Coordinates of C-alpha atoms in Angstrom, one line a residue:
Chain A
X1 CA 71.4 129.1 92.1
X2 CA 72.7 125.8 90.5
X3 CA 75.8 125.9 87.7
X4 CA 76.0 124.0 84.6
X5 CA 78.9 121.1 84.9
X6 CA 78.5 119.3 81.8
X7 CA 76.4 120.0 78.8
X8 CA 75.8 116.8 76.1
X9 CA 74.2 118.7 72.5
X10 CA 73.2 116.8 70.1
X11 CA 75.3 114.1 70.1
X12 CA 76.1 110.8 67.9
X13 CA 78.6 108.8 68.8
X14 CA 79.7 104.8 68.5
X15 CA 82.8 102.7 67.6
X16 CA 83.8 102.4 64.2
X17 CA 81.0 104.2 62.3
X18 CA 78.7 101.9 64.2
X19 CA 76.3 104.4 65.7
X20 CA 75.6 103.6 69.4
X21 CA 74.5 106.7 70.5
X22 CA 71.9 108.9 68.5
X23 CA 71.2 112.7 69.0
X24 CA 71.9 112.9 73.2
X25 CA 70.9 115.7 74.7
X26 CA 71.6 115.9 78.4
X27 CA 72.7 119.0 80.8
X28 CA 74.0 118.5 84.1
X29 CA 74.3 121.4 87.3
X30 CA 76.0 121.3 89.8
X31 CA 73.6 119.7 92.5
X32 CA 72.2 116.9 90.2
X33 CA 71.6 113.3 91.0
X34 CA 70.9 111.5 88.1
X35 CA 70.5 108.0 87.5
X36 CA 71.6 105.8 84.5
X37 CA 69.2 103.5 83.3
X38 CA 69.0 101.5 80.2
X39 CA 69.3 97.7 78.4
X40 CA 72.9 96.3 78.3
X41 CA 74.4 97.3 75.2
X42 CA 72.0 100.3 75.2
X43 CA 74.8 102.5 75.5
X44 CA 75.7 103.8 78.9
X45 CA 79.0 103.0 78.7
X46 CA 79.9 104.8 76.0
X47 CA 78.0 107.3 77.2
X48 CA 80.4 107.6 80.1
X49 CA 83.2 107.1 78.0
X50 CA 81.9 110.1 75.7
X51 CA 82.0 112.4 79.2
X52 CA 84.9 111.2 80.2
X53 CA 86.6 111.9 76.8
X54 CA 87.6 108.9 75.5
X55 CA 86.0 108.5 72.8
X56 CA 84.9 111.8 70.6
X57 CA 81.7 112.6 68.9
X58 CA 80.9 111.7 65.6
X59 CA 78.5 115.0 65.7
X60 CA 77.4 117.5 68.5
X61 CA 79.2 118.3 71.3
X62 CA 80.1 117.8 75.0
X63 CA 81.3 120.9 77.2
X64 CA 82.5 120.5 80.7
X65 CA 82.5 123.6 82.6
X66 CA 84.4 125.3 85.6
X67 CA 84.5 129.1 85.0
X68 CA 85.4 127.9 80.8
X69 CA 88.4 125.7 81.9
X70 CA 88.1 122.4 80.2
X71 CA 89.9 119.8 82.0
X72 CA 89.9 116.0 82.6
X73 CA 89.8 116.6 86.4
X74 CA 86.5 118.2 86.7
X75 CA 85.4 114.5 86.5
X76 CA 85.8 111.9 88.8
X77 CA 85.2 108.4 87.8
X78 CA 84.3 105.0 89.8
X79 CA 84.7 102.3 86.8
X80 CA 81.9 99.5 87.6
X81 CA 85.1 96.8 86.9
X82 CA 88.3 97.2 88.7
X83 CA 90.5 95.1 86.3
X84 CA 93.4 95.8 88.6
X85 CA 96.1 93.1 89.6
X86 CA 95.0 92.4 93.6
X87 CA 99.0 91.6 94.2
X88 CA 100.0 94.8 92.4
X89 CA 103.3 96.5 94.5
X90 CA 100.8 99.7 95.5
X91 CA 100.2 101.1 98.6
X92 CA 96.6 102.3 99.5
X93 CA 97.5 105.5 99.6
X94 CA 99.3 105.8 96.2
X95 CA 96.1 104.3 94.3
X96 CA 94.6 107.5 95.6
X97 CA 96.8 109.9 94.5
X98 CA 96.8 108.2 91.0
X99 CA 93.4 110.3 90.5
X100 CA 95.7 113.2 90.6
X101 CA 97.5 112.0 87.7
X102 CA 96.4 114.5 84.8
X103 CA 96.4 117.5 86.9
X104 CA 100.0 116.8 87.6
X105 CA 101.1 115.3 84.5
X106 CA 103.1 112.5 83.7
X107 CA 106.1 113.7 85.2
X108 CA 104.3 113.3 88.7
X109 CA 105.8 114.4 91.6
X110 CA 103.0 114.8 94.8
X111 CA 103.4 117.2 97.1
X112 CA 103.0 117.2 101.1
X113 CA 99.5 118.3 100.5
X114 CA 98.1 116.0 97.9
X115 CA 99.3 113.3 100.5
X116 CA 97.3 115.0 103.0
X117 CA 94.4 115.2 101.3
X118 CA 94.6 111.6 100.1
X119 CA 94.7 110.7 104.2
X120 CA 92.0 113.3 104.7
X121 CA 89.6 111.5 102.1
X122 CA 90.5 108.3 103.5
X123 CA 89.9 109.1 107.2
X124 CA 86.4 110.4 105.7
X125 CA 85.3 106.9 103.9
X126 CA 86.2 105.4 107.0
X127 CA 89.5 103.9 106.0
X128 CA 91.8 106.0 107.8
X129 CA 95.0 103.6 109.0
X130 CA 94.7 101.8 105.8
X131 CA 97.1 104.5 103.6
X132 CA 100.2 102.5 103.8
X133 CA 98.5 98.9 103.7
X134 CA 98.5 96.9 100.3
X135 CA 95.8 97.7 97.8
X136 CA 95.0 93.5 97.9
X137 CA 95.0 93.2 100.7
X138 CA 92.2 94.9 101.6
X139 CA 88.5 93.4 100.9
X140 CA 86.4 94.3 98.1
X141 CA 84.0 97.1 99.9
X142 CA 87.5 97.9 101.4
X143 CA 88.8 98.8 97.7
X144 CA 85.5 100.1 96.3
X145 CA 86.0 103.1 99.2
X146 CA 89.8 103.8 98.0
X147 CA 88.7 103.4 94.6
X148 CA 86.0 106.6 95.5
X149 CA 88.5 108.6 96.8
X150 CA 90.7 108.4 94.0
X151 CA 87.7 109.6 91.7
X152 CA 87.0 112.5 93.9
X153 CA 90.6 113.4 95.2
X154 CA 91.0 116.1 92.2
X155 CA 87.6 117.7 93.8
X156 CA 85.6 117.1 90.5
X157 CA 82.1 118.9 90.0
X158 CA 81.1 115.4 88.0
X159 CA 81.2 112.4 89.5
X160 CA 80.2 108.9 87.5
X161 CA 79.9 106.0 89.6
X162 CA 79.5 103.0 87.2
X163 CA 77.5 100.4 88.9
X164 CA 79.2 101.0 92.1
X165 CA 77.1 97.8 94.3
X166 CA 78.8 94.9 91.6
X167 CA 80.8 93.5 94.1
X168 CA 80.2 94.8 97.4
X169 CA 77.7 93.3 100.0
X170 CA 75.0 94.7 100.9
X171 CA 76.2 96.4 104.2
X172 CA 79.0 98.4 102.2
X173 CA 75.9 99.0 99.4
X174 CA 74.2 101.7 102.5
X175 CA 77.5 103.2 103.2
X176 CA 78.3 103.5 99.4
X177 CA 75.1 105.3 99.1
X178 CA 75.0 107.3 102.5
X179 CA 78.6 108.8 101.1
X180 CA 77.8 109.2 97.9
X181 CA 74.5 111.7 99.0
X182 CA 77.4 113.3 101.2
X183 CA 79.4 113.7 98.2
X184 CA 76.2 115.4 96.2
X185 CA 76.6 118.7 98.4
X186 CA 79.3 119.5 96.5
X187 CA 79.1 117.6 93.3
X188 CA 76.8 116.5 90.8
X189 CA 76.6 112.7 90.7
X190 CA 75.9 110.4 87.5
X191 CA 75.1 106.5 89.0
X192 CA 75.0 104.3 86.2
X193 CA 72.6 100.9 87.2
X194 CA 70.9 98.4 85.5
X195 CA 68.9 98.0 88.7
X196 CA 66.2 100.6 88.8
X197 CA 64.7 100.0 91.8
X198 CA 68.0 100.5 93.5
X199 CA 68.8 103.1 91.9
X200 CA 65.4 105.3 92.4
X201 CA 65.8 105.4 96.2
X202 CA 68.7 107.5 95.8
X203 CA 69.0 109.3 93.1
X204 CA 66.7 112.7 92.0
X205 CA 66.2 111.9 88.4
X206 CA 66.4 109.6 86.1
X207 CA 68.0 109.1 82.8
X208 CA 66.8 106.2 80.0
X209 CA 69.7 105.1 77.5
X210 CA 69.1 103.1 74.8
X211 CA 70.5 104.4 71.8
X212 CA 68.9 108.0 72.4
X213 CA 68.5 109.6 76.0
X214 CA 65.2 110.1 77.7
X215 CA 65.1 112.1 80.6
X216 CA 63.0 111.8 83.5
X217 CA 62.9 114.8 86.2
X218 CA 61.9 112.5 89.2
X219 CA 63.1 109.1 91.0
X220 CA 60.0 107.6 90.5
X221 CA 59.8 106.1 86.6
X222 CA 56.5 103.3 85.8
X223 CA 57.0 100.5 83.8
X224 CA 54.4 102.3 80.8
X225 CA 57.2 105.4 80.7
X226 CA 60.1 102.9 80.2
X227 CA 58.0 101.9 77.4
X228 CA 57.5 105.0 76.3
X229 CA 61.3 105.7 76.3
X230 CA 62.1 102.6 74.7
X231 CA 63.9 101.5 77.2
X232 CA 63.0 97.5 78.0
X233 CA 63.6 97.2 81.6
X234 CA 62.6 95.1 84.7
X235 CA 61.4 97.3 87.5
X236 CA 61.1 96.7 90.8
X237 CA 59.5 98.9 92.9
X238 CA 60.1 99.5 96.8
X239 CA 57.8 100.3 99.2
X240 CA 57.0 98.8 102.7
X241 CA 57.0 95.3 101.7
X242 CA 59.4 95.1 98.3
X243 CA 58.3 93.6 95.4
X244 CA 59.0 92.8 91.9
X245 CA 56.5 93.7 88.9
X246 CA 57.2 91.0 86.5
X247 CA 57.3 91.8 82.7
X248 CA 53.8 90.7 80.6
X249 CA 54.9 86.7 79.6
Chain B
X1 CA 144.3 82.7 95.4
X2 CA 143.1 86.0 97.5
X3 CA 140.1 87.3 96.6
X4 CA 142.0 90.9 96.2
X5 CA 144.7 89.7 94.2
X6 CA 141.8 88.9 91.4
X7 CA 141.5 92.6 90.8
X8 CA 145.0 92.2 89.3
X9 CA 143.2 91.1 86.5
X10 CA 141.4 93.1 83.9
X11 CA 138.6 90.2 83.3
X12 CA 137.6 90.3 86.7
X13 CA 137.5 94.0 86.8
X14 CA 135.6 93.9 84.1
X15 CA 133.2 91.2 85.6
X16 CA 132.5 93.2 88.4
X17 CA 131.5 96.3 86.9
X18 CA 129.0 93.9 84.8
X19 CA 127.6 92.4 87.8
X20 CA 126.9 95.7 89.4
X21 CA 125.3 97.6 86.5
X22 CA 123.5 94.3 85.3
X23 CA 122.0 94.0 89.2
X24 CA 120.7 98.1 88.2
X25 CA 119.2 97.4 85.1
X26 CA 117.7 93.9 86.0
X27 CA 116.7 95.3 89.5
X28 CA 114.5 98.0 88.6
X29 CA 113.2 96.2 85.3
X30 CA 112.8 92.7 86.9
X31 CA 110.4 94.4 89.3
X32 CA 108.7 95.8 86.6
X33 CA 108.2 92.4 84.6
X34 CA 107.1 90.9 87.5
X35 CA 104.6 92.9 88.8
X36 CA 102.9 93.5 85.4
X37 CA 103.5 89.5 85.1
X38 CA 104.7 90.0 81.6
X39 CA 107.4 87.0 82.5
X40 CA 106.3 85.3 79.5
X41 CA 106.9 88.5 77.0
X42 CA 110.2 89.1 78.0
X43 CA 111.2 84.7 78.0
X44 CA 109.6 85.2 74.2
X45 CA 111.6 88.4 73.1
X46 CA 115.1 86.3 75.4
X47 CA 114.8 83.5 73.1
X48 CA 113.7 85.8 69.6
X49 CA 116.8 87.8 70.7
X50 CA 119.0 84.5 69.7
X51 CA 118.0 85.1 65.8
X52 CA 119.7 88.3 66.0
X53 CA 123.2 86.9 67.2
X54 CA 122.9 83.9 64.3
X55 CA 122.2 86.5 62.1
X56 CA 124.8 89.2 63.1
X57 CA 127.1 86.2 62.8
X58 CA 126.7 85.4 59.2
X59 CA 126.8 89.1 57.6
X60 CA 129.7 89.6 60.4
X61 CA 128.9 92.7 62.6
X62 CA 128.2 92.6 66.4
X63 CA 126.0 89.8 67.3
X64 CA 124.7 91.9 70.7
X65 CA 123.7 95.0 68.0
X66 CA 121.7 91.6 66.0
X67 CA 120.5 90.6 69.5
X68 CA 119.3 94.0 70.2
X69 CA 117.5 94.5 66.9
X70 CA 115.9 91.1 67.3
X71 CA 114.7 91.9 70.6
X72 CA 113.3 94.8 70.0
X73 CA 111.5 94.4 66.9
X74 CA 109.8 91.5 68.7
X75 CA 109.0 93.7 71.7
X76 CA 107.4 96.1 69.4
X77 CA 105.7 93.4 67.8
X78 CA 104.4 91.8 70.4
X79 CA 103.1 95.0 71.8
X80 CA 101.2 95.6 68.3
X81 CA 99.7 92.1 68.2
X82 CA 98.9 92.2 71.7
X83 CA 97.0 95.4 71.2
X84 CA 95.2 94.4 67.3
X85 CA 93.7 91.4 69.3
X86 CA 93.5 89.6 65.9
X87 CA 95.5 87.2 67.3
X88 CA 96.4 85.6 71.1
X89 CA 99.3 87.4 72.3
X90 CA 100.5 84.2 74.4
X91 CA 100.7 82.1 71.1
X92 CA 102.2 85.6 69.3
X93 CA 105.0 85.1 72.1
X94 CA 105.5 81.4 71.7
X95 CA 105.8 81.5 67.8
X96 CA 108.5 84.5 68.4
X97 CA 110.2 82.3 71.0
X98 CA 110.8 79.6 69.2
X99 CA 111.0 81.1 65.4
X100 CA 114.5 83.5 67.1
X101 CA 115.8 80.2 68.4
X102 CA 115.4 78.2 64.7
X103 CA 116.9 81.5 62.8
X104 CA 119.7 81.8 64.9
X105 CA 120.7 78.1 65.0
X106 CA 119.8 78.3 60.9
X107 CA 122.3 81.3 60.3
X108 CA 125.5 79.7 62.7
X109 CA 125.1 76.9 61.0
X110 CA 125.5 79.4 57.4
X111 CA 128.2 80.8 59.1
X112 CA 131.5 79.3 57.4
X113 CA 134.5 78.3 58.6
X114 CA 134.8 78.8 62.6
X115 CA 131.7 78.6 65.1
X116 CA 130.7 80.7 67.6
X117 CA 130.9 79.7 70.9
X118 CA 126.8 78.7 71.3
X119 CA 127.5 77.7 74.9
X120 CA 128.2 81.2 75.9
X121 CA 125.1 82.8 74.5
X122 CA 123.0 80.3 75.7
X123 CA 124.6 79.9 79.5
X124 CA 126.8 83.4 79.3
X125 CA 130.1 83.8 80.2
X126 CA 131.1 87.4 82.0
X127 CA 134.9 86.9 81.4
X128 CA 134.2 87.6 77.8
X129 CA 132.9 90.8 78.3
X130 CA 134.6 94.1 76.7
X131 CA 134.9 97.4 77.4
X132 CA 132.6 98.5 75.1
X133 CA 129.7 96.3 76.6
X134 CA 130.6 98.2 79.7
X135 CA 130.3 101.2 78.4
X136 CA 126.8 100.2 76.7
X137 CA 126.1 98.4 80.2
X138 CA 126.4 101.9 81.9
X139 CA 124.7 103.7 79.2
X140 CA 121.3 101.3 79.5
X141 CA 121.5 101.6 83.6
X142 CA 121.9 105.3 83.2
X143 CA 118.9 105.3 80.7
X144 CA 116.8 103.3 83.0
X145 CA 117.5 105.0 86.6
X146 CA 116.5 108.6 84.6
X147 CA 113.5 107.5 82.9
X148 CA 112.1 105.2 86.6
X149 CA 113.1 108.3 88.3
X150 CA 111.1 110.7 86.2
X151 CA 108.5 108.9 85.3
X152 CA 108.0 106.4 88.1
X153 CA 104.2 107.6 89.2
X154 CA 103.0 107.3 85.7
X155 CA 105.1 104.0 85.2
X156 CA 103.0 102.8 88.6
X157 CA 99.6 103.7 88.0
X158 CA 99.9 102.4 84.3
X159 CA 101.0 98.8 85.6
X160 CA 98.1 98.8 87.7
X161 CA 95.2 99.9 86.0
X162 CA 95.7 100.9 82.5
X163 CA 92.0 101.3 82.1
X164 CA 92.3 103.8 84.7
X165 CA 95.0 105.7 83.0
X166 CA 93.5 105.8 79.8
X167 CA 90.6 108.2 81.1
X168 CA 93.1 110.5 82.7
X169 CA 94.4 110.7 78.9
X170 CA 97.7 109.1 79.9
X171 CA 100.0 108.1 76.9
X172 CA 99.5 104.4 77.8
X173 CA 100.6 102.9 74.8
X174 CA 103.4 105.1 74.1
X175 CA 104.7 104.5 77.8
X176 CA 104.2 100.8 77.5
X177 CA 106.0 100.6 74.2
X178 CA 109.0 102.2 75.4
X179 CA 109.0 99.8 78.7
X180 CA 109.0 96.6 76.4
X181 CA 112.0 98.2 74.4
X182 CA 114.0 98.9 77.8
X183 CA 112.7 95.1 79.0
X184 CA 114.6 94.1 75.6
X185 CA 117.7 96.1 75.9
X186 CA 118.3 94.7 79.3
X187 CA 118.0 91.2 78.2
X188 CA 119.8 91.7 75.3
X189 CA 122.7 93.3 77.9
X190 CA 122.5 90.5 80.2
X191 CA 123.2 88.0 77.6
X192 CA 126.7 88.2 79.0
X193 CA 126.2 87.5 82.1
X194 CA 123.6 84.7 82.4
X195 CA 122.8 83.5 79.0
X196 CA 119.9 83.1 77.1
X197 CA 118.2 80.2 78.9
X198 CA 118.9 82.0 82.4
X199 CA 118.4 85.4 81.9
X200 CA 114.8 85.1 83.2
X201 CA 115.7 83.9 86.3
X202 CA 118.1 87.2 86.4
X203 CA 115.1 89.1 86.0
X204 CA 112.4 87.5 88.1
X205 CA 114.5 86.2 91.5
X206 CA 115.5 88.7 92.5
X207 CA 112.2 91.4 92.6
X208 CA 110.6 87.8 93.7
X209 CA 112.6 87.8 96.8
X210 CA 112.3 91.5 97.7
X211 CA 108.3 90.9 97.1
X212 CA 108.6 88.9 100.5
X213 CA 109.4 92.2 102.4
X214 CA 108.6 94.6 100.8
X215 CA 104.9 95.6 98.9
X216 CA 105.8 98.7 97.2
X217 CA 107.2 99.0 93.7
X218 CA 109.9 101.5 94.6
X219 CA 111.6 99.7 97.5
X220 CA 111.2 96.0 95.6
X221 CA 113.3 97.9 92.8
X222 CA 115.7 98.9 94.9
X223 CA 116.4 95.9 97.2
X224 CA 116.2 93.5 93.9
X225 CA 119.5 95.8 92.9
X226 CA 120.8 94.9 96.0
X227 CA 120.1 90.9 96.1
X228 CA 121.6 91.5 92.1
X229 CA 124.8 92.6 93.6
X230 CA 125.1 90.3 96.4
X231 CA 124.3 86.9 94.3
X232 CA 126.0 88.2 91.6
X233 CA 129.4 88.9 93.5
X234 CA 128.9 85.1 95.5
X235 CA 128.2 83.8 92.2
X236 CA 131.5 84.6 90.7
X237 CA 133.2 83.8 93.6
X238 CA 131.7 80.4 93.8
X239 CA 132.5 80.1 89.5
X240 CA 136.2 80.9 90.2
X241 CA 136.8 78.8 93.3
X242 CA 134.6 75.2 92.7
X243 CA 135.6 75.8 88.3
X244 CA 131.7 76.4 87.1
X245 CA 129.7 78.4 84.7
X246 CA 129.6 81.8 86.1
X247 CA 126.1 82.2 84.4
X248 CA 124.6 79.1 86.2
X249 CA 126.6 80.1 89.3
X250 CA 125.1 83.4 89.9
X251 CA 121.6 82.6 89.0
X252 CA 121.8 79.1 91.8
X253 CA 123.3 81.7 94.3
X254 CA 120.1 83.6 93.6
X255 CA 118.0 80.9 94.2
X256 CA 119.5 79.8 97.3
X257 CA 119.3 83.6 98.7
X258 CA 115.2 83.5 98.1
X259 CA 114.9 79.8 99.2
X260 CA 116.4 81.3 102.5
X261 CA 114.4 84.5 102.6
X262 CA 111.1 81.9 101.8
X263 CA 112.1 80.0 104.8
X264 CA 112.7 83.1 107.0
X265 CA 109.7 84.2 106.0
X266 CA 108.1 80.9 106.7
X267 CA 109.2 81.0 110.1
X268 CA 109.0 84.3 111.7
X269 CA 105.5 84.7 110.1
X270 CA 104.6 81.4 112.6
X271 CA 105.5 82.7 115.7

C-alpha cells in the first residue's frame, strides 16, 4: 500500500507573468522513482522550485502530505549547483545539520541527537571521520555525499536530486546511484537529468517537462514518445554494447 | 613612565575600554566580513561614512550620528542594488566609496570658521574618545554578542549557501540586511580608534590570522577578539612610548602578530 507524498493539480506557474509551466499534473507516493526529463529552459527547475515552495502558483495547486501536516521538511533537496564558498569557516558536520534549519527555526540550537544523526548519516555515505573536517577541503564526490545527507537529515518522504552526476566522476556516479536506490525504501525520489540514458537505468518512471508534464509509467522512453511529448531530446540507449541514436540531420 | 601609573589618567582609561569593546565588535564582525568576502562592501560604506561626518559638521550635530547615518544608508543601499541586479554591485560600491569621501571634504570645506581635525577621522585618534562613545561602544558590542549568540546557526548557514537557505524559507534578505547595518555601525564605532583609511585592516587581520588555526566560524570569532585585544593594547603601548599615531600603531602591531603566525604556520606545517 503506497501513500501519496506530493500531489501537483493543475498547475501554471512562471516568473513574472511569463508562463513557464502550463497545466502540471503530477502525483507522487511514497515508493516512486521518477525521473526528470526535458529541454533546458523547458522548465524543470522551476518545477522543483514550485515543490519546493519557492515560487507559488499562478493557478492549481501543490499539496505535500504527511498525515495533513504541510511542512518544508518533508522535502529534501540536492541542488544540481553548489554555489557555496570552498574556504567557507564550516565544519562537515555543521553543513549537515543546516538541512535541519526550518524544523528548528532560525533561532537554532541542535541538540545531542540531531548531532548524532548527522554522524549516523555520515558513517552511512561512507564519510564517517570526516564530521569535523572542513567542508573545502574535501573533494567534489566528497561534498556531493555531505551535500545528500543534509537533504535527507530531516528524514523527508520527497527527495529531489537535481542533476546529482555534474561534477562527480564516474566512480562516485555508481555510489551516488547505489545510495540513492537505498534511500528509495524509504522515500520517494525525483532525479532531475538532461541525460536520459542515465537516468533510465535507475529510475522507475519517467517524467517529460517542457512547458507541460508528460508522464511515462516505465524507464524505458523511445525517441517517437519524446516526440510525442514534445519533448526534443537526445537519447541514448544502453544495452550490452552502449550506443547513441543520433537525431534525423 | 610605568605602565600602571597611565591608568592615573582618564584618557587612557578611556582608551582601554575602547580597545577592548572595539576588539568585540570588530572580532566577531570581521570574521563575518571575511568569510562572506564582502571586504569591499564594508571599504565602500568606510569611506561613504566620511560624508556623514562633513555633513554633521556643517549643520553642527555629532559627526559619528552623520557617520552612522551615512553608513548605513549606504549599507542598505548597497544591499538593494546588489539584489535589483540593474546595476554591478562592485561599481555601486566604488561610486559610494568615493561620492562619501567628495561630500565630506565638500561640506568641511562649508564649514566656517574653525576645521575639524581631518587627520583624526582619517588615521583615528583613541585619546579623543568620550564617555558617551563608550557607552555607545558597549551598547553595539552588547547588540552584536546577543544577536551572534542567538542567531549564530542561521547567520552560518546563510553565509554559506544562501541558495540553500532560501528553500528552507529562511528570511535571507532580512538577516542579511540587518548584518550590513551592524558591519556599518561597527565601522562607524571604530572610527575612533583606527581611522577611516585603517579601519579595514581592524576588521580583516585579525579573523585573517585566527583563519590560520582555526576553520570554524565560532572559534575564528572568538580568537579575532582576542588578537583585537592583544594588538590593540601593544599598539597603544608602542603610540605612547616611540610618540606615534595610535591608529597606525595598533593596526602595524596587527600586522606584525599575523606576519608571525604566517611564518609559524610556515614552519611547523614543513616538518
Amino acid at each position: 500500500m503506497s501513500n501519496k507524498v506530493l500531489d501537483i493539480n493543475n498547475v501554471t506557474t512562471g516568473y513574472e507573468n511569463k508562463v513557464i509551466l502550463e497545466n502540471v499534473n503530477l502525483t507522487v507516493s511514497d515508493n516512486d522513482y521518477i525521473g526528470i526529463i526535458g529541454p533546458n529552459g523547458g522548465g524543470k527547475t522551476t518545477l522543483l522550485k514550485l515543490i519546493l515552495g519557492i515560487i507559488k502558483p499562478f493557478s492549481g495547486s501543490v499539496n505535500l502530505f504527511n498525515n495533513g501536516d504541510h511542512k518544508r521538511s518533508l522535502v529534501g533537496y540536492l541542488p544540481q549547483e553548489n554555489k557555496f564558498d570552498k574556504q567557507f569557516p564550516i565544519s562537515v558536520r555543521d553543513v549537515v545539520l543546516s538541512g535541519l534549519m526550518s524544523d528548528i527555526g532560525i533561532f537554532s540550537r541542535y541538540k545531542k541527537t540531531d548531532k548524532n544523526k548527522a554522524d549516523a548519516l555520515l558513517q552511512r555515505v561512507g564519510m564517517e571521520g570526516f564530521a569535523k573536517s572542513s567542508i573545502g577541503e574535501l573533494s567534489g564526490g566528497q561534498q556531493q555525499k555531505v551535500f545528500l545527507c543534509r537533504a535527507i537529515i530531516s528524514q523527508p518522504h520527497l527527495l529531489i536530486l537535481d542533476e546529482p552526476n555534474t561534477y562527480v566522476d564516474n566512480k562516485f556516479e555508481g555510489e551516488l546511484y547505489d545510495i540513492i536506490k537505498e534511500l528509495n525504501k524509504e522515500m520517494a525520489i525525483l532525479l532531475v537529468s538532461h541525460d536520459v540514458g542515465t537516468i533510465s537505468k535507475h529510475v522507475k518512471s519517467i517524467a517529460c517537462v517542457n512547458r507541460k508534464l508528460h508522464y511515462h509509467p516505465s524507464n524505458h522512453i523511445t525517441e517517437k514518445q519524446l516526440a510525442e511529448y514534445q519533448c526534443p531530446l537526445q537519447i541514448i540507449t544502453h544495452g550490452d554494447i552502449p550506443h547513441t541514436v543520433l537525431k534525423h540531420h | 613612565m610605568d605602565i600602571l601609573e597611565l591608568f592615573n589618567y582618564k584618557f587612557f582609561n578611556h582608551a582601554v575600554l575602547t580597545i577592548l569593546l572595539t576588539a568585540i565588535t570588530t572580532g566577531i564582525i570581521g570574521t563575518y566580513i571575511v568569510s562572506r568576502r564582502i571586504v569591499f562592501i564594508s571599504g565602500g560604506i568606510t569611506h561613504a561614512s566620511f560624508g556623514g561626518i562633513g555633513v554633521a559638521y556643517f549643520l553642527g550635530f555629532n559627526p559619528i550620528l552623520g557617520a552612522a547615518m551615512f553608513s548605513v544608508l549606504s549599507a542598505v543601499g548597497i544591499e538593494f542594488f546588489s539584489s535589483s541586479k540593474t546595476v554591478r554591485e562592485d561599481a555601486v560600491i566604488g561610486i559610494l566609496w568615493s561620492l562619501g569621501m567628495a561630500i565630506g571634504i565638500i561640506f568641511m570645506a562649508l564649514t566656517p570658521g574653525y576645521t575639524p581635525n581631518l587627520m583624526s577621522f582619517l588615521f583615528g585618534n583613541i585619546l579623543t574618545v568620550s564617555s558617551t562613545d563608550i557607552l555607545i561602544n558597549l551598547g553595539l558590542a552588547s547588540v552584536v554578542v546577543v544577536f551572534f549568540t542567538l542567531f549564530y546557526r542561521t547567520v552560518q548557514f546563510i553565509a554559506f549557501d544562501k541558495d540553500y537557505a532560501l528553500t528552507h524559507n529562511v528570511p535571507v534578505k532580512l538577516f542579511n540586511c540587518i548584518l550590513l547595518c551592524l558591519v556599518a555601525l561597527t565601522i562607524v564605532m571604530s572610527i575612533r580608534v583606527a581611522g577611516i583609511i585603517l579601519i579595514i585592516s581592524l576588521l580583516t587581520l585579525p579573523p585573517t590570522t585566527a583563519n590560520l588555526f582555526f576553520k570554524q566560524f565560532s572559534s575564528i570569532a572568538i580568537v579575532s577578539v582576542i588578537i583585537g585585544v592583544i594588538g590593540g593594547f601593544t599598539g597603544l603601548l608602542g603610540a605612547y612610548y616611540f610618540d606615534i599615531p595610535s591608529g597606525a600603531s595598533i593596526i602595524f602591531t596587527l600586522v606584525i602578530i599575523f606576519g608571525v603566525s604566517k611564518i609559524y604556520k610556515y614552519i611547523t606545517h614543513k616538518k
